[in-house]
Amino acid sequence: MASRVSLEVGDDGVGVIRIFNPPVNALALSVLVGIKEKYMEAMRRDDVKAIVLTGQSNAFSGGFDVRNFQEIHRTGDMSFLPEISVDLVCNTIEDAKKPSVVAISGQAIGGGLEISMGCHARIATPDAVLCLPELTVGIIPGYGGTQRLPRLVGLPKAIEMLLLSKPITAKEGKELGLIDAVVSSENLLRIARLWALDIADRCKPWMTSLRRTDKLCSVPEARKIIESVRQKMKVIAPNVPHHEACLDALEEGIVFGGHAGILKESRLIHNLIYTSTCKGLVHTFFAERAVSKVPNVTNIKLKPRPIRKAAVIGGGLMGSGIATALIQSDISVMLKEVSSDFLEKGMKAIAENLQGLFNKGSLTEDKMDKALSLLKGVLDYSEFGDVDMVIEAVVEDVQLKQSIFSEIEKVCSPHCILATNTSTIDLNIVGEKTSSQDRIVGAHFFSPAHLMPLLEIVRTEKTSAQVILDLMTVGRAINKIPVVVRNCTAFAVNRTFFPYTQGAQLLVSLGVDLYRIDRVLSEFGMPMGPFQLQDVTGYGVAVAINKMITSAFSGRSFESPLLDLMIADGRKGKANGKGYYMYEKGSKPKPDPSVQPIIQECIRLTNIMHGRKVNLSDQEILEMVLFPVVNEACRVLDEGVVVRASDLDIATVVGMSFPSYRGGIVFWADSVGPLYIYESLKKWEVEYGGFFKPSQYLEERASRDISLAQPAPPSTLDLDVLIASF
Ligand SMILES: C[C@H](O)CC(=O)SCCNC(=O)CCNC(=O)[C@H](O)C(C)(C)COP(=O)(O)OP(=O)(O)OC[C@H]1O[C@@H](n2cnc3c(N)ncnc32)[C@H](O)[C@@H]1OP(=O)(O)O
């Protein structure tokens, strides 16, 4: 293998050490060894007066090679994370007898930024992105980031950047003192070389970040700041250890000095690597990237076609959200409604969505105006001739959808993508009355569509690879995470999670307090429990999905009258302020005691307690809600609804807000153990019926002691075909 780090010495006496490890110059072990070797060589050579450290192509470095964490998790071998913080960053770079200047173009992330902070000056191009995102993978910086960053930008900003993994631009870096100069990419190396020589000649200061104290506040003040953040973190992130660890490392360095801080940081990161949090988050990192690889779509040399103009049919909650997401990302949208009243409402909803984003600071005024200029309202299909994609988002009415698709098939060009946002109707039925099945596809957004990151792309047997690729590309362009799934009842995420609601309802029928169920699930890490979720998403959606599920999966559905009783009592959830909780503007939802008679009636009607008193622990409540979800996830895997198990993980993380630090539903289930889940379900099946009946997939994995995520071994039939093909 060619060396991933080179040293080139110029006539000016500057040795340029260059990292070359595409695509993001990750700091693989060989790169770290290479940097050390080149530094040693540069120190030895008399013709080198100063050093410029840089990266080949358009990134300085995306940080330590995250694949090594996977290796540590797989093997337990800690040598995949060598302790080089002191040896490389402190001794070799920062305390060297020759100065180093880092020339940053593109990303300087994680370990990449940490090594940069060990240099004596930092020059960056305007496109540079500076970030310490280690907490997103469940660890803390391990190459001195917790020590040098506060010394360069001050403690409050360092805490913000570290705890929120917040990236900053070169310009902001310059204002904060992290970057010494921002220069054009053509001038980057030239200026970095001159800067390095100036330091060597003592014309510019020789700054060592770790010894600086000018940006640090006093110890009592620092302790106060850290303590207040610590308290906040206990509330915001109660289940994970790395925020606390990061604050511990910061505090150690401020109280006992940078060197002590570096040693503490190193001890902490080595413990954090083994936590389930780190394992879950590293899994999520790779799952998010794997999802963009779809066999026979992304690997067959197809090129995505540009989607510049789209039409959205229906300006209700979903349609207006989808249109907002599109125009925000520079795609022109024609919003089609059936009457001027509805159209006006839809246009208003879009304007309000944009205003909301502006108020939150996620959109500038210019961008908001530009987005609005890309929106046009229409009442018929006469201008649909040149749109590249239509997304239908009308009510869930099969006949209405069918007639819309047969009409748009006639007016749209033959290359136009015909997408539906249905969440309940079989795509083959939606497109039944057309002869364009190859371009009919599901674009299943999650509400609110302009905010929720998941886009389920639903393909039928006939949807063409080109259409899937185009929609994946649009999805990414509008900042969604597209997950390609097969057409089936409720698709991947709603289907996997139907037992979340039904399991909770079953527990209520067993006499378990519903607020306790919500609390248990929230403590597990779900943003809200199943009942509050129903209140928030609205009972209409819940009823529609439930109806579809119970008819498709009658043998394994639990039919509860609870929702009907709630509706009959005039409750609509958050929409009218009356649900399982009471909703008042400006205050948190409060449990509503007047729900109790409804619950009693529900218990009476379902009558599954048979006079027993059921006493369940919090752990049992959690498992009785989530194990049936795992069970359905098994069926989704078994039927090949998703390309790979990690796709379902990422879909549940971004679609259902399943805690990312638990890695997604399948990853979590594997950490619990398929056998334990199987045996628990089996026991509850006997006690409470078919809702808990373990799937064949789960039973098989449990009995063979293999993980749920592992792809199924080829069947004998497949093997026969394979052998015959040779
Ligand atoms: C000891 C130290 O303190 C510890 C650390 O440094 S921990 C590592 C901290 N670094 C990170 O977490 C950075 C993670 N990476 C990123 O945020 C983004 O990948 C990025 C901003 C660098 C680039 O983003 P983008 O251009 O959208 O490309 P993206 O698709 O994410 O990545 C391109 C490829 O590089 C890989 N990659 C990115 N960063 C990587 C890393 N640090 N290690 C290994 N592979 C990495 C991705 O897996 C992907 O591979 P694939 O093509 O096979 O799927």
Short mmCIF file of N, CA and C in Angstrom, two decimals, residues 138-283:
data_model
loop_
_atom_site.label_atom_id
_atom_site.label_comp_id
_atom_site.label_asym_id
_atom_site.label_seq_id
_atom_site.Cartn_x
_atom_site.Cartn_y
_atom_site.Cartn_z
N GLY A 138 -20.63 8.73 20.88
CA GLY A 138 -20.65 8.20 22.23
C GLY A 138 -19.34 8.26 23.00
N ILE A 139 -18.39 9.05 22.47
CA ILE A 139 -17.13 9.19 23.21
C ILE A 139 -16.87 10.68 23.42
N ILE A 140 -15.67 11.00 23.89
CA ILE A 140 -15.26 12.41 23.96
C ILE A 140 -13.99 12.52 23.13
N PRO A 141 -13.56 13.71 22.78
CA PRO A 141 -12.31 13.81 22.03
C PRO A 141 -11.19 13.11 22.81
N GLY A 142 -10.29 12.50 22.05
CA GLY A 142 -9.22 11.75 22.73
C GLY A 142 -7.83 12.28 22.42
N TYR A 143 -7.77 13.31 21.56
CA TYR A 143 -6.44 13.86 21.24
C TYR A 143 -6.31 15.30 21.74
N GLY A 144 -6.82 15.52 22.94
CA GLY A 144 -6.62 16.82 23.59
C GLY A 144 -7.67 17.86 23.28
N GLY A 145 -8.73 17.47 22.58
CA GLY A 145 -9.76 18.44 22.19
C GLY A 145 -10.44 19.10 23.38
N THR A 146 -10.63 18.34 24.46
CA THR A 146 -11.31 18.93 25.62
C THR A 146 -10.41 19.94 26.34
N GLN A 147 -9.13 19.92 26.01
CA GLN A 147 -8.20 20.82 26.69
C GLN A 147 -7.83 22.03 25.84
N ARG A 148 -7.55 21.77 24.56
CA ARG A 148 -7.08 22.89 23.72
C ARG A 148 -8.24 23.78 23.28
N LEU A 149 -9.40 23.19 23.04
CA LEU A 149 -10.51 24.02 22.53
C LEU A 149 -10.88 25.14 23.51
N PRO A 150 -11.10 24.84 24.81
CA PRO A 150 -11.45 25.94 25.71
C PRO A 150 -10.32 26.98 25.82
N ARG A 151 -9.09 26.52 25.63
CA ARG A 151 -7.97 27.47 25.72
C ARG A 151 -7.91 28.39 24.49
N LEU A 152 -8.51 27.95 23.39
CA LEU A 152 -8.50 28.77 22.18
C LEU A 152 -9.77 29.61 22.02
N VAL A 153 -10.92 29.05 22.45
CA VAL A 153 -12.18 29.78 22.19
C VAL A 153 -12.91 30.18 23.48
N GLY A 154 -12.38 29.81 24.62
CA GLY A 154 -13.07 30.11 25.88
C GLY A 154 -13.97 28.95 26.28
N LEU A 155 -14.23 28.84 27.57
CA LEU A 155 -14.99 27.68 28.07
C LEU A 155 -16.44 27.60 27.57
N PRO A 156 -17.23 28.69 27.65
CA PRO A 156 -18.64 28.54 27.23
C PRO A 156 -18.77 28.09 25.77
N LYS A 157 -17.97 28.67 24.87
CA LYS A 157 -18.07 28.29 23.46
C LYS A 157 -17.60 26.84 23.27
N ALA A 158 -16.54 26.48 24.00
CA ALA A 158 -16.03 25.10 23.89
C ALA A 158 -17.10 24.11 24.34
N ILE A 159 -17.78 24.44 25.44
CA ILE A 159 -18.84 23.53 25.93
C ILE A 159 -19.92 23.39 24.86
N GLU A 160 -20.29 24.51 24.26
CA GLU A 160 -21.34 24.47 23.23
C GLU A 160 -20.89 23.59 22.06
N MET A 161 -19.67 23.83 21.59
CA MET A 161 -19.19 23.07 20.43
C MET A 161 -19.06 21.58 20.75
N LEU A 162 -18.61 21.28 21.97
CA LEU A 162 -18.39 19.88 22.33
C LEU A 162 -19.71 19.16 22.60
N LEU A 163 -20.52 19.74 23.47
CA LEU A 163 -21.73 19.02 23.89
C LEU A 163 -22.77 18.92 22.78
N LEU A 164 -22.79 19.94 21.92
CA LEU A 164 -23.77 19.90 20.82
C LEU A 164 -23.13 19.39 19.54
N SER A 165 -21.86 19.05 19.57
CA SER A 165 -21.11 18.65 18.36
C SER A 165 -21.33 19.68 17.26
N LYS A 166 -21.27 20.95 17.64
CA LYS A 166 -21.67 22.01 16.72
C LYS A 166 -20.52 22.42 15.80
N PRO A 167 -20.74 22.32 14.49
CA PRO A 167 -19.68 22.76 13.58
C PRO A 167 -19.64 24.28 13.46
N ILE A 168 -18.47 24.82 13.23
CA ILE A 168 -18.40 26.25 12.95
C ILE A 168 -17.63 26.46 11.64
N THR A 169 -17.82 27.63 11.06
CA THR A 169 -17.14 27.95 9.80
C THR A 169 -15.77 28.54 10.11
N ALA A 170 -14.98 28.68 9.04
CA ALA A 170 -13.64 29.28 9.20
C ALA A 170 -13.78 30.71 9.71
N LYS A 171 -14.79 31.41 9.17
CA LYS A 171 -14.98 32.82 9.57
C LYS A 171 -15.25 32.90 11.07
N GLU A 172 -16.15 32.05 11.53
CA GLU A 172 -16.47 32.04 12.97
C GLU A 172 -15.23 31.62 13.76
N GLY A 173 -14.52 30.65 13.23
CA GLY A 173 -13.30 30.19 13.89
C GLY A 173 -12.30 31.33 14.05
N LYS A 174 -12.23 32.16 13.03
CA LYS A 174 -11.30 33.30 13.08
C LYS A 174 -11.75 34.28 14.16
N GLU A 175 -13.05 34.56 14.19
CA GLU A 175 -13.55 35.50 15.21
C GLU A 175 -13.31 34.98 16.62
N LEU A 176 -13.39 33.65 16.76
CA LEU A 176 -13.24 33.07 18.10
C LEU A 176 -11.79 32.89 18.52
N GLY A 177 -10.88 32.87 17.55
CA GLY A 177 -9.48 32.66 17.86
C GLY A 177 -8.99 31.24 17.60
N LEU A 178 -9.86 30.44 17.00
CA LEU A 178 -9.45 29.07 16.69
C LEU A 178 -8.62 29.05 15.40
N ILE A 179 -8.94 29.96 14.51
CA ILE A 179 -8.25 30.07 13.22
C ILE A 179 -7.46 31.38 13.21
N ASP A 180 -6.23 31.31 12.67
CA ASP A 180 -5.41 32.53 12.64
C ASP A 180 -5.65 33.37 11.40
N ALA A 181 -5.95 32.72 10.27
CA ALA A 181 -6.23 33.49 9.05
C ALA A 181 -7.12 32.67 8.13
N VAL A 182 -8.02 33.36 7.43
CA VAL A 182 -8.85 32.70 6.41
C VAL A 182 -8.38 33.21 5.06
N VAL A 183 -7.98 32.30 4.20
CA VAL A 183 -7.42 32.71 2.90
C VAL A 183 -8.03 31.85 1.79
N SER A 184 -7.90 32.32 0.57
CA SER A 184 -8.47 31.56 -0.55
C SER A 184 -7.72 30.25 -0.72
N SER A 185 -8.36 29.30 -1.38
CA SER A 185 -7.70 28.00 -1.51
C SER A 185 -6.41 28.11 -2.35
N GLU A 186 -6.39 29.05 -3.31
CA GLU A 186 -5.16 29.21 -4.12
C GLU A 186 -3.99 29.67 -3.25
N ASN A 187 -4.31 30.46 -2.23
CA ASN A 187 -3.24 31.02 -1.39
C ASN A 187 -2.94 30.20 -0.15
N LEU A 188 -3.70 29.14 0.05
CA LEU A 188 -3.63 28.42 1.34
C LEU A 188 -2.20 27.97 1.67
N LEU A 189 -1.62 27.23 0.75
CA LEU A 189 -0.30 26.66 1.07
C LEU A 189 0.77 27.74 1.13
N ARG A 190 0.66 28.70 0.21
CA ARG A 190 1.69 29.77 0.18
C ARG A 190 1.69 30.51 1.52
N ILE A 191 0.51 30.89 1.98
CA ILE A 191 0.45 31.67 3.23
C ILE A 191 0.84 30.81 4.43
N ALA A 192 0.40 29.56 4.42
CA ALA A 192 0.77 28.67 5.54
C ALA A 192 2.29 28.52 5.62
N ARG A 193 2.94 28.40 4.46
CA ARG A 193 4.42 28.26 4.45
C ARG A 193 5.07 29.50 5.03
N LEU A 194 4.59 30.67 4.55
CA LEU A 194 5.21 31.92 5.04
C LEU A 194 4.99 32.07 6.54
N TRP A 195 3.80 31.70 6.96
CA TRP A 195 3.46 31.81 8.40
C TRP A 195 4.39 30.92 9.22
N ALA A 196 4.58 29.69 8.74
CA ALA A 196 5.44 28.75 9.47
C ALA A 196 6.88 29.29 9.56
N LEU A 197 7.35 29.87 8.45
CA LEU A 197 8.72 30.44 8.46
C LEU A 197 8.79 31.63 9.41
N ASP A 198 7.73 32.45 9.40
CA ASP A 198 7.70 33.61 10.30
C ASP A 198 7.78 33.18 11.76
N ILE A 199 7.09 32.07 12.06
CA ILE A 199 7.15 31.60 13.46
C ILE A 199 8.58 31.14 13.76
N ALA A 200 9.12 30.37 12.81
CA ALA A 200 10.49 29.86 13.03
C ALA A 200 11.46 31.03 13.23
N ASP A 201 11.25 32.12 12.48
CA ASP A 201 12.14 33.28 12.59
C ASP A 201 11.71 34.23 13.71
N ARG A 202 10.74 33.81 14.49
CA ARG A 202 10.22 34.61 15.62
C ARG A 202 9.61 35.94 15.18
N CYS A 203 9.16 35.99 13.91
CA CYS A 203 8.44 37.19 13.47
C CYS A 203 6.96 37.10 13.81
N LYS A 204 6.51 35.88 14.08
CA LYS A 204 5.13 35.68 14.54
C LYS A 204 5.20 34.84 15.81
N PRO A 205 4.21 34.99 16.71
CA PRO A 205 4.31 34.26 17.98
C PRO A 205 4.25 32.74 17.81
N TRP A 206 5.02 32.07 18.65
CA TRP A 206 5.07 30.59 18.65
C TRP A 206 4.11 30.13 19.74
N MET A 207 2.86 29.90 19.38
CA MET A 207 1.82 29.66 20.38
C MET A 207 1.62 28.17 20.59
N THR A 208 1.64 27.75 21.84
CA THR A 208 1.26 26.36 22.12
C THR A 208 -0.08 26.39 22.86
N SER A 209 -1.07 25.83 22.21
CA SER A 209 -2.45 25.99 22.70
C SER A 209 -2.61 25.49 24.14
N LEU A 210 -1.96 24.35 24.43
CA LEU A 210 -2.19 23.71 25.73
C LEU A 210 -1.69 24.57 26.90
N ARG A 211 -0.73 25.46 26.60
CA ARG A 211 -0.19 26.26 27.71
C ARG A 211 -0.89 27.61 27.84
N ARG A 212 -1.83 27.88 26.93
CA ARG A 212 -2.48 29.18 27.00
C ARG A 212 -3.50 29.22 28.15
N THR A 213 -3.63 30.40 28.74
CA THR A 213 -4.63 30.55 29.81
C THR A 213 -5.45 31.83 29.60
N ASP A 214 -5.05 32.61 28.56
CA ASP A 214 -5.67 33.93 28.41
C ASP A 214 -7.18 33.88 28.14
N LYS A 215 -7.67 32.77 27.59
CA LYS A 215 -9.12 32.69 27.30
C LYS A 215 -9.89 31.99 28.42
N LEU A 216 -9.17 31.49 29.41
CA LEU A 216 -9.85 30.72 30.47
C LEU A 216 -10.34 31.62 31.58
N CYS A 217 -11.50 31.30 32.12
CA CYS A 217 -11.99 32.08 33.25
C CYS A 217 -11.40 31.51 34.54
N SER A 218 -11.70 32.13 35.66
CA SER A 218 -11.14 31.65 36.93
C SER A 218 -11.72 30.27 37.26
N VAL A 219 -11.02 29.55 38.15
CA VAL A 219 -11.48 28.21 38.49
C VAL A 219 -12.90 28.23 39.10
N PRO A 220 -13.18 29.11 40.09
CA PRO A 220 -14.56 29.09 40.63
C PRO A 220 -15.61 29.39 39.56
N GLU A 221 -15.28 30.36 38.69
CA GLU A 221 -16.25 30.70 37.64
C GLU A 221 -16.46 29.50 36.70
N ALA A 222 -15.35 28.86 36.33
CA ALA A 222 -15.43 27.70 35.42
C ALA A 222 -16.25 26.59 36.06
N ARG A 223 -16.01 26.37 37.36
CA ARG A 223 -16.73 25.29 38.07
C ARG A 223 -18.23 25.58 38.07
N LYS A 224 -18.54 26.87 38.25
CA LYS A 224 -19.97 27.25 38.28
C LYS A 224 -20.62 26.96 36.92
N ILE A 225 -19.91 27.36 35.86
CA ILE A 225 -20.47 27.14 34.50
C ILE A 225 -20.66 25.63 34.28
N ILE A 226 -19.61 24.87 34.61
CA ILE A 226 -19.65 23.43 34.35
C ILE A 226 -20.77 22.77 35.15
N GLU A 227 -20.91 23.18 36.41
CA GLU A 227 -21.93 22.58 37.25
C GLU A 227 -23.33 22.85 36.71
N SER A 228 -23.52 24.08 36.22
CA SER A 228 -24.87 24.38 35.72
C SER A 228 -25.17 23.56 34.46
N VAL A 229 -24.16 23.37 33.60
CA VAL A 229 -24.38 22.54 32.40
C VAL A 229 -24.60 21.08 32.83
N ARG A 230 -23.84 20.65 33.82
CA ARG A 230 -23.99 19.26 34.31
C ARG A 230 -25.43 18.98 34.74
N GLN A 231 -26.01 19.93 35.46
CA GLN A 231 -27.39 19.75 35.92
C GLN A 231 -28.35 19.67 34.74
N LYS A 232 -28.12 20.56 33.74
CA LYS A 232 -29.00 20.55 32.56
C LYS A 232 -28.89 19.20 31.84
N MET A 233 -27.66 18.70 31.72
CA MET A 233 -27.43 17.46 30.99
C MET A 233 -28.12 16.27 31.66
N LYS A 234 -28.17 16.33 33.01
CA LYS A 234 -28.83 15.23 33.74
C LYS A 234 -30.29 15.13 33.30
N VAL A 235 -30.87 16.28 32.94
CA VAL A 235 -32.27 16.28 32.51
C VAL A 235 -32.37 15.93 31.02
N ILE A 236 -31.50 16.57 30.22
CA ILE A 236 -31.61 16.40 28.76
C ILE A 236 -31.12 15.03 28.30
N ALA A 237 -30.04 14.57 28.89
CA ALA A 237 -29.44 13.32 28.41
C ALA A 237 -29.18 12.38 29.58
N PRO A 238 -30.27 11.90 30.23
CA PRO A 238 -30.07 11.15 31.47
C PRO A 238 -29.48 9.75 31.29
N ASN A 239 -29.66 9.17 30.10
CA ASN A 239 -29.27 7.76 29.95
C ASN A 239 -27.87 7.54 29.40
N VAL A 240 -27.14 8.62 29.13
CA VAL A 240 -25.84 8.43 28.48
C VAL A 240 -24.71 9.03 29.32
N PRO A 241 -23.52 8.41 29.26
CA PRO A 241 -22.47 8.85 30.16
C PRO A 241 -21.50 9.90 29.58
N HIS A 242 -21.54 10.11 28.26
CA HIS A 242 -20.42 10.85 27.67
C HIS A 242 -20.47 12.35 27.87
N HIS A 243 -21.67 12.93 28.07
CA HIS A 243 -21.71 14.38 28.31
C HIS A 243 -21.05 14.69 29.65
N GLU A 244 -21.41 13.88 30.63
CA GLU A 244 -20.84 14.04 31.97
C GLU A 244 -19.31 13.88 31.90
N ALA A 245 -18.87 12.86 31.17
CA ALA A 245 -17.42 12.60 31.05
C ALA A 245 -16.71 13.79 30.41
N CYS A 246 -17.35 14.37 29.41
CA CYS A 246 -16.74 15.50 28.73
C CYS A 246 -16.56 16.68 29.70
N LEU A 247 -17.59 16.90 30.52
CA LEU A 247 -17.50 17.99 31.49
C LEU A 247 -16.43 17.68 32.54
N ASP A 248 -16.31 16.41 32.91
CA ASP A 248 -15.27 16.01 33.87
C ASP A 248 -13.88 16.34 33.31
N ALA A 249 -13.68 16.02 32.02
CA ALA A 249 -12.37 16.27 31.40
C ALA A 249 -12.07 17.77 31.34
N LEU A 250 -13.10 18.54 30.98
CA LEU A 250 -12.91 20.00 30.92
C LEU A 250 -12.53 20.55 32.30
N GLU A 251 -13.25 20.07 33.31
CA GLU A 251 -13.02 20.57 34.67
C GLU A 251 -11.62 20.21 35.15
N GLU A 252 -11.22 18.98 34.89
CA GLU A 252 -9.89 18.53 35.32
C GLU A 252 -8.81 19.45 34.76
N GLY A 253 -8.95 19.76 33.47
CA GLY A 253 -7.92 20.59 32.82
C GLY A 253 -7.89 22.01 33.35
N ILE A 254 -9.06 22.52 33.69
CA ILE A 254 -9.09 23.90 34.17
C ILE A 254 -8.57 23.97 35.61
N VAL A 255 -8.89 22.95 36.39
CA VAL A 255 -8.47 22.98 37.79
C VAL A 255 -6.99 22.57 37.94
N PHE A 256 -6.60 21.52 37.22
CA PHE A 256 -5.24 20.97 37.44
C PHE A 256 -4.28 21.21 36.29
N GLY A 257 -4.73 21.89 35.26
CA GLY A 257 -3.83 22.20 34.14
C GLY A 257 -4.04 21.28 32.96
N GLY A 258 -3.63 21.76 31.78
CA GLY A 258 -3.89 21.08 30.52
C GLY A 258 -3.34 19.66 30.46
N HIS A 259 -2.15 19.46 31.01
CA HIS A 259 -1.54 18.14 30.90
C HIS A 259 -2.35 17.11 31.69
N ALA A 260 -2.74 17.52 32.90
CA ALA A 260 -3.58 16.61 33.72
C ALA A 260 -4.89 16.34 32.99
N GLY A 261 -5.42 17.37 32.35
CA GLY A 261 -6.66 17.22 31.60
C GLY A 261 -6.52 16.22 30.47
N ILE A 262 -5.38 16.27 29.78
CA ILE A 262 -5.14 15.33 28.67
C ILE A 262 -5.14 13.89 29.19
N LEU A 263 -4.50 13.69 30.33
CA LEU A 263 -4.43 12.32 30.87
C LEU A 263 -5.82 11.84 31.29
N LYS A 264 -6.58 12.75 31.89
CA LYS A 264 -7.95 12.37 32.31
C LYS A 264 -8.80 12.05 31.07
N GLU A 265 -8.67 12.91 30.06
CA GLU A 265 -9.43 12.72 28.82
C GLU A 265 -9.16 11.33 28.26
N SER A 266 -7.89 10.97 28.25
CA SER A 266 -7.51 9.67 27.68
C SER A 266 -8.11 8.51 28.49
N ARG A 267 -8.07 8.64 29.82
CA ARG A 267 -8.66 7.57 30.65
C ARG A 267 -10.16 7.45 30.38
N LEU A 268 -10.80 8.61 30.29
CA LEU A 268 -12.26 8.60 30.10
C LEU A 268 -12.66 8.00 28.76
N ILE A 269 -11.97 8.40 27.69
CA ILE A 269 -12.36 7.89 26.37
C ILE A 269 -12.16 6.38 26.31
N HIS A 270 -11.13 5.89 26.97
CA HIS A 270 -10.90 4.45 26.92
C HIS A 270 -12.00 3.67 27.65
N ASN A 271 -12.61 4.30 28.65
CA ASN A 271 -13.77 3.64 29.30
C ASN A 271 -15.03 3.78 28.46
N LEU A 272 -15.19 4.96 27.86
CA LEU A 272 -16.43 5.22 27.11
C LEU A 272 -16.59 4.31 25.90
N ILE A 273 -15.46 3.95 25.29
CA ILE A 273 -15.52 3.11 24.09
C ILE A 273 -16.34 1.86 24.32
N TYR A 274 -16.25 1.30 25.53
CA TYR A 274 -16.91 0.01 25.78
C TYR A 274 -18.39 0.14 26.14
N THR A 275 -18.88 1.39 26.26
CA THR A 275 -20.27 1.51 26.71
C THR A 275 -21.25 1.13 25.61
N SER A 276 -22.45 0.75 26.04
CA SER A 276 -23.48 0.41 25.05
C SER A 276 -23.84 1.66 24.25
N THR A 277 -23.70 2.83 24.86
CA THR A 277 -23.99 4.09 24.16
C THR A 277 -23.09 4.24 22.95
N CYS A 278 -21.80 4.02 23.16
CA CYS A 278 -20.84 4.16 22.05
C CYS A 278 -21.14 3.11 20.98
N LYS A 279 -21.41 1.89 21.43
CA LYS A 279 -21.70 0.83 20.45
C LYS A 279 -22.92 1.20 19.61
N GLY A 280 -23.96 1.70 20.28
CA GLY A 280 -25.19 2.08 19.57
C GLY A 280 -24.95 3.22 18.60
N LEU A 281 -24.22 4.23 19.05
CA LEU A 281 -24.03 5.41 18.19
C LEU A 281 -23.09 5.14 17.02
N VAL A 282 -22.09 4.31 17.25
CA VAL A 282 -21.20 3.96 16.12
C VAL A 282 -22.00 3.16 15.09
N HIS A 283 -22.84 2.26 15.60
CA HIS A 283 -23.69 1.49 14.69
C HIS A 283 -24.58 2.45 13.87
#
